[in-house]
Coordinates of C-alpha atoms and ligand atoms in Angstrom, one line a residue:
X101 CA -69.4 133.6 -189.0
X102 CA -73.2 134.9 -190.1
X103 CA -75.7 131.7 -190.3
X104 CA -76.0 130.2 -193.8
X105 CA -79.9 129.8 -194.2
X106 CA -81.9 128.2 -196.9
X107 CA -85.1 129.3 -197.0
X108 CA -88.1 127.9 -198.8
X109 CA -90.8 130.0 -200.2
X110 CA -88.3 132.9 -200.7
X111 CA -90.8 134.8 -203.1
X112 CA -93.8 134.8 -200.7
X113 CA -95.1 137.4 -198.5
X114 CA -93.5 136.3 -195.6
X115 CA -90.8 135.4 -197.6
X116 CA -89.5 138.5 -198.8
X117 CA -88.8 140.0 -195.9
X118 CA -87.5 136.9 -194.4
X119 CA -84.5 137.6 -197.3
X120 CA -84.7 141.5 -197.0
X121 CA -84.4 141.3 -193.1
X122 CA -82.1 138.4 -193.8
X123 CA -79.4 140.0 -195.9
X124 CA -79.8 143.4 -193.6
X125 CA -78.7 141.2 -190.6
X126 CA -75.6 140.2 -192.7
X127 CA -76.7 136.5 -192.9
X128 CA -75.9 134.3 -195.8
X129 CA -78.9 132.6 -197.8
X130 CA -80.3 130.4 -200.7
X131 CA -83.3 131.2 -201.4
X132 CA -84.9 127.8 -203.1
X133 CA -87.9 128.8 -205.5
X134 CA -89.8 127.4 -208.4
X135 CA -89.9 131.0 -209.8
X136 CA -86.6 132.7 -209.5
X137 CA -87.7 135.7 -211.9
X138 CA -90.3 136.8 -209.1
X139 CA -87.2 137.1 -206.3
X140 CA -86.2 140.6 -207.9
X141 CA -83.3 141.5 -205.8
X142 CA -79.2 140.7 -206.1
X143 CA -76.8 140.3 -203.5
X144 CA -73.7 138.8 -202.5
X145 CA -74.5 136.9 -199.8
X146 CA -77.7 136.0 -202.1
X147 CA -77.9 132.2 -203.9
X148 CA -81.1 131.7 -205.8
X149 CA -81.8 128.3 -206.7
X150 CA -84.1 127.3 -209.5
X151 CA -86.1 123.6 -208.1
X152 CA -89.4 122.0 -206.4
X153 CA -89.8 121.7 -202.7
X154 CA -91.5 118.8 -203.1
X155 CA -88.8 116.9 -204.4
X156 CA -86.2 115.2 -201.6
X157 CA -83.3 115.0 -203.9
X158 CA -83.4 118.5 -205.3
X159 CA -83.2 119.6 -201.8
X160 CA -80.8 117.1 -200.6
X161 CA -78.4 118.5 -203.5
X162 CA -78.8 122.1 -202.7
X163 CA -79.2 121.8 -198.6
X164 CA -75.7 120.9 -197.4
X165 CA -73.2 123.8 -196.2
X166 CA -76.1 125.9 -194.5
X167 CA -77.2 125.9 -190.7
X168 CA -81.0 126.2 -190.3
X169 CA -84.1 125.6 -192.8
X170 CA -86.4 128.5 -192.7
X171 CA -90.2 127.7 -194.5
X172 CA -92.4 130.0 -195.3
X173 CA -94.4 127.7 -197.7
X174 CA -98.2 128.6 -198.6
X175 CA -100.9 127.4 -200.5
X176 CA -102.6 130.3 -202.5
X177 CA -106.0 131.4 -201.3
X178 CA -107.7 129.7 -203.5
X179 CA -105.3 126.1 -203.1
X180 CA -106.1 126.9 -199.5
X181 CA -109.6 126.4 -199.4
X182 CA -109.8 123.3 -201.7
X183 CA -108.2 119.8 -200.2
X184 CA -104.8 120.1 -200.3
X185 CA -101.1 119.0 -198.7
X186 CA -98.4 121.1 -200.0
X187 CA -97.3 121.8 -196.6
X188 CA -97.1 118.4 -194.9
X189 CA -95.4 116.9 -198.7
X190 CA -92.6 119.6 -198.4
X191 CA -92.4 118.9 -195.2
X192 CA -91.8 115.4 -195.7
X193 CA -89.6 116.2 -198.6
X194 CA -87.7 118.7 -196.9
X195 CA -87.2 116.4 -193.6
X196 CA -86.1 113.4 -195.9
X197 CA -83.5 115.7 -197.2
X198 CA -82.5 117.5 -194.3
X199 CA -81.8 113.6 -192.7
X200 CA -79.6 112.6 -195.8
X201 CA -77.5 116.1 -196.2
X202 CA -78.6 119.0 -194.1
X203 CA -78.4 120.9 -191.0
X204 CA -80.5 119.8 -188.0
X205 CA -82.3 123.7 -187.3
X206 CA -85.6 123.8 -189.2
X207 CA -88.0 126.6 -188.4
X208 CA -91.6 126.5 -190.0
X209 CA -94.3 128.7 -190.7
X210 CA -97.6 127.9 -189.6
X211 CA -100.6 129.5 -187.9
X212 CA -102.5 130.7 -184.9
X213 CA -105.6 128.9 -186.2
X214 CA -104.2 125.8 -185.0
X215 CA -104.4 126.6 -181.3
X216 CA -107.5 125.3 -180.0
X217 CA -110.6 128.0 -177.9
X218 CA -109.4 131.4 -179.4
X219 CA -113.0 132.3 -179.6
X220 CA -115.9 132.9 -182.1
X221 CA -113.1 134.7 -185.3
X222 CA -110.9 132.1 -184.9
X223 CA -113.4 129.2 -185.0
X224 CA -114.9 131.3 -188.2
X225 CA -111.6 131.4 -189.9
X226 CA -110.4 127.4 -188.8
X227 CA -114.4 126.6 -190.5
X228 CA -113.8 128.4 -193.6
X229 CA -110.1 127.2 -194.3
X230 CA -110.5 123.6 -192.5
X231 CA -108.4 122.1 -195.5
X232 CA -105.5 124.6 -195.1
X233 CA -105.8 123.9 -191.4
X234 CA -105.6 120.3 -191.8
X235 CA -102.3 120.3 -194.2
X236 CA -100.5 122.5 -191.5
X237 CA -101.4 119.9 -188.9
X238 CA -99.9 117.1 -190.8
X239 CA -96.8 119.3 -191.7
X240 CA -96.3 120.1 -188.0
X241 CA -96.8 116.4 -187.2
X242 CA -94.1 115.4 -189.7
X243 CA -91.8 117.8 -188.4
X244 CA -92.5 117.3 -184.5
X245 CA -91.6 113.6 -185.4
X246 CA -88.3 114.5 -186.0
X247 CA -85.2 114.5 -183.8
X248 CA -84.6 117.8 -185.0
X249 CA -83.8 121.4 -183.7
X250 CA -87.4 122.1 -185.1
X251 CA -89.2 125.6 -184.4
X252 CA -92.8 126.0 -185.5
X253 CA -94.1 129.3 -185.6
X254 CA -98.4 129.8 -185.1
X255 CA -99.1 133.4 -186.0
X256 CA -102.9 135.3 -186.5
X257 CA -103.6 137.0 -189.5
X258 CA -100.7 138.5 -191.1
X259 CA -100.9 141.9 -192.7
X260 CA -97.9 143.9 -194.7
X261 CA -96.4 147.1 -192.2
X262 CA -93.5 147.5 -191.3
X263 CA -93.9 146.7 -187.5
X264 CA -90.8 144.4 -186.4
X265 CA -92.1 143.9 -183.0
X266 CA -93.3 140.7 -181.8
X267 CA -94.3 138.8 -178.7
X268 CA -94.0 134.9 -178.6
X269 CA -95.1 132.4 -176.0
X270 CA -93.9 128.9 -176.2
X271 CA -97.3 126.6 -176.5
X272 CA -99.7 129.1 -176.0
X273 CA -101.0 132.4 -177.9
X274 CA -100.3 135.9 -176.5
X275 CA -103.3 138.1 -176.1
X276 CA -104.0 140.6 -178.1
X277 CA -104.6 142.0 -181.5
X278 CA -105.7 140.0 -184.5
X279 CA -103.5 140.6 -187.2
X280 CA -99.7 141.1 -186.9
X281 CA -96.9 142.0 -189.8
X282 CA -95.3 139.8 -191.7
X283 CA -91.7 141.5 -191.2
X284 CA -92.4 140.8 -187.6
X285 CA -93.3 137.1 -188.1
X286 CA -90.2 136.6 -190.5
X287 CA -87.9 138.5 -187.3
X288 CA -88.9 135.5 -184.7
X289 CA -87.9 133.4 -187.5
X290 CA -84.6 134.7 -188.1
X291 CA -84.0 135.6 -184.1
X292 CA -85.3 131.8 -183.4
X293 CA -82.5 130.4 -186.4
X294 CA -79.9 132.6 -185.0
X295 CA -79.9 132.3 -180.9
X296 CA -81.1 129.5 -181.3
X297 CA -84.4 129.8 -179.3
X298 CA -87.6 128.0 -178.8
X299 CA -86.1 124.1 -179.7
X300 CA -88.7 122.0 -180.3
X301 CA -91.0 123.9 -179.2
X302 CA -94.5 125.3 -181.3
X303 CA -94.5 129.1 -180.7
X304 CA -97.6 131.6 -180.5
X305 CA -97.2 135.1 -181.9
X306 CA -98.5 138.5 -181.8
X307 CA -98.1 141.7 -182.6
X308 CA -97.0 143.8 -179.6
X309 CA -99.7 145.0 -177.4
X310 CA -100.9 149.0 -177.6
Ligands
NAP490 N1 -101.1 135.2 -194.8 C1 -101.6 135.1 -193.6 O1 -102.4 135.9 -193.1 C2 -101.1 134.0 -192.7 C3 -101.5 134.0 -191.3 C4 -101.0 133.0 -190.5 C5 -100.2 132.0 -191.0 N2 -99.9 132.0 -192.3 C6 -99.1 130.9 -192.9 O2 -97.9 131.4 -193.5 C7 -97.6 130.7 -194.6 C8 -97.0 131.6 -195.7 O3 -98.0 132.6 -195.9 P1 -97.7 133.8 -197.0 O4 -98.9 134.6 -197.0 O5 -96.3 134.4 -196.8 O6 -97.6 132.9 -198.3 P2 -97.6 133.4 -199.9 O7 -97.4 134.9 -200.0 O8 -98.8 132.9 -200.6 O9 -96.3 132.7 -200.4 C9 -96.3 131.3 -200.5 C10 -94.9 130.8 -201.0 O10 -95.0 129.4 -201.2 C11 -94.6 129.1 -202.6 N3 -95.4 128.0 -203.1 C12 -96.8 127.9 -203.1 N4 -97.1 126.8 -203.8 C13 -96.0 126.2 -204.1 C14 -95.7 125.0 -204.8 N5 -96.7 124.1 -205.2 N6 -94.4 124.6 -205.1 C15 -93.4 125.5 -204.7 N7 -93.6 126.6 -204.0 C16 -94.9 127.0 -203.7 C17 -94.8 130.4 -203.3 O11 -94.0 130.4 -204.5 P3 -94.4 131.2 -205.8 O12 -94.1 132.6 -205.5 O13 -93.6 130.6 -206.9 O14 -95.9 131.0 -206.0 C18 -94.4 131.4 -202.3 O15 -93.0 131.6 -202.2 C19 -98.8 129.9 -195.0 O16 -98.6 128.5 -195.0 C20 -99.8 130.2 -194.0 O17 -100.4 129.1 -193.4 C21 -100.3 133.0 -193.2

């Protein structure tokens, strides 16, 4: 039978091609959002639930039946720049759920900026958004202290094309260009949930090379 996925941050970027691709590979999903109006699409193998990531026991109501967690939680730009922890508090919310009622596979978003010696762009860009890189630290230290099936994704720059291609490396970041799709990023995610590749493991991605 097709995966059951719950998938936070449904109406995002990242996210709505998560459910587009999703649904297209026949997969059954919940999308949990605190916005349901801005998720404008109906399908049968589509639950939309109304609640707030940050709160354990909403999830731990809504999590159990499914297989794998998918986040694509994100501050917006200008969260991002300010102090901030909306990642690593979901996280924490969405681990203490997953313990009481949910399925062991949990595969996060996060981002290249966090691998270390990328050169002079990525030091620019880890400067200017050091309080967005510092949540996504703690939220991959929360989920890495799991005993989980955990996943954590580290793309560069994402930008909207419809390029599905990707190249991953487990602990390390491909070479290549700067900026990859966010349909290709929201693939690995769904390839990672369904063959279930790249456990426990923190995965670099890329666009594929020219
Ligand atoms: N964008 C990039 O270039 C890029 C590059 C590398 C890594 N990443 C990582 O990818 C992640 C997702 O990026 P994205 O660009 O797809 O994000 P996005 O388009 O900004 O979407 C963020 C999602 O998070 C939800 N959200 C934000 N604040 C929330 C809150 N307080 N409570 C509940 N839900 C909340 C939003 O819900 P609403 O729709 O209700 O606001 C939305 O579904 C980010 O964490 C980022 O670190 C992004």
């Amino acid at each position: 039978m097709a995966p059951n996925l719950f998938i936070l941050g449904a109406t995002g970027r990242t996210g709505r091609h998560l459910v587009e691709l999703a649904l297209a590979r026949s997969f059954r999903v919940t999308a949990f959002v605190r916005s349901p109006h801005k998720l404008a699409r109906s399908d049968a193998a589509l639950a939309v639930v109304q609640g707030d990531p940050l709160q354990a026991d909403q999830l731990a109501r809504a999590l159990p039946g499914h297989d794998a967690v998918l986040s694509v939680l994100g501050p917006t730009p200008r969260e991002a720049i300010r102090p901030h922890r909306l990642l690593a508090e979901c996280a924490a919310s969405t681990v203490a759920a997953m313990e009481s009622a949910g399925p062991k596979r949990l595969v996060v978003l996060s981002a290249a900026l966090l691998f270390p010696d990328q050169g002079l762009r990525f030091a620019v860009g880890r400067w200017l958004l050091r309080n967005h890189v510092e949540d996504l630290e703690e939220m991959e230290a929360v989920v890495q202290a799991t005993a989980f099936d955990w996943t954590i994704a580290r793309p560069p720059r994402l930008v909207e094309a419809p390029e599905e291609a990707y190249r991953s490396a487990a602990g390390a970041l491909p070479p290549g260009r700067f900026s990859m799709s966010f349909r290709a990023v929201a693939r690995f995610m769904l390839d990672c949930a369904e063959q279930a590749t790249f456990s426990r493991e923190v995965v670099g991605l890329r666009g594929p090379s020219r």
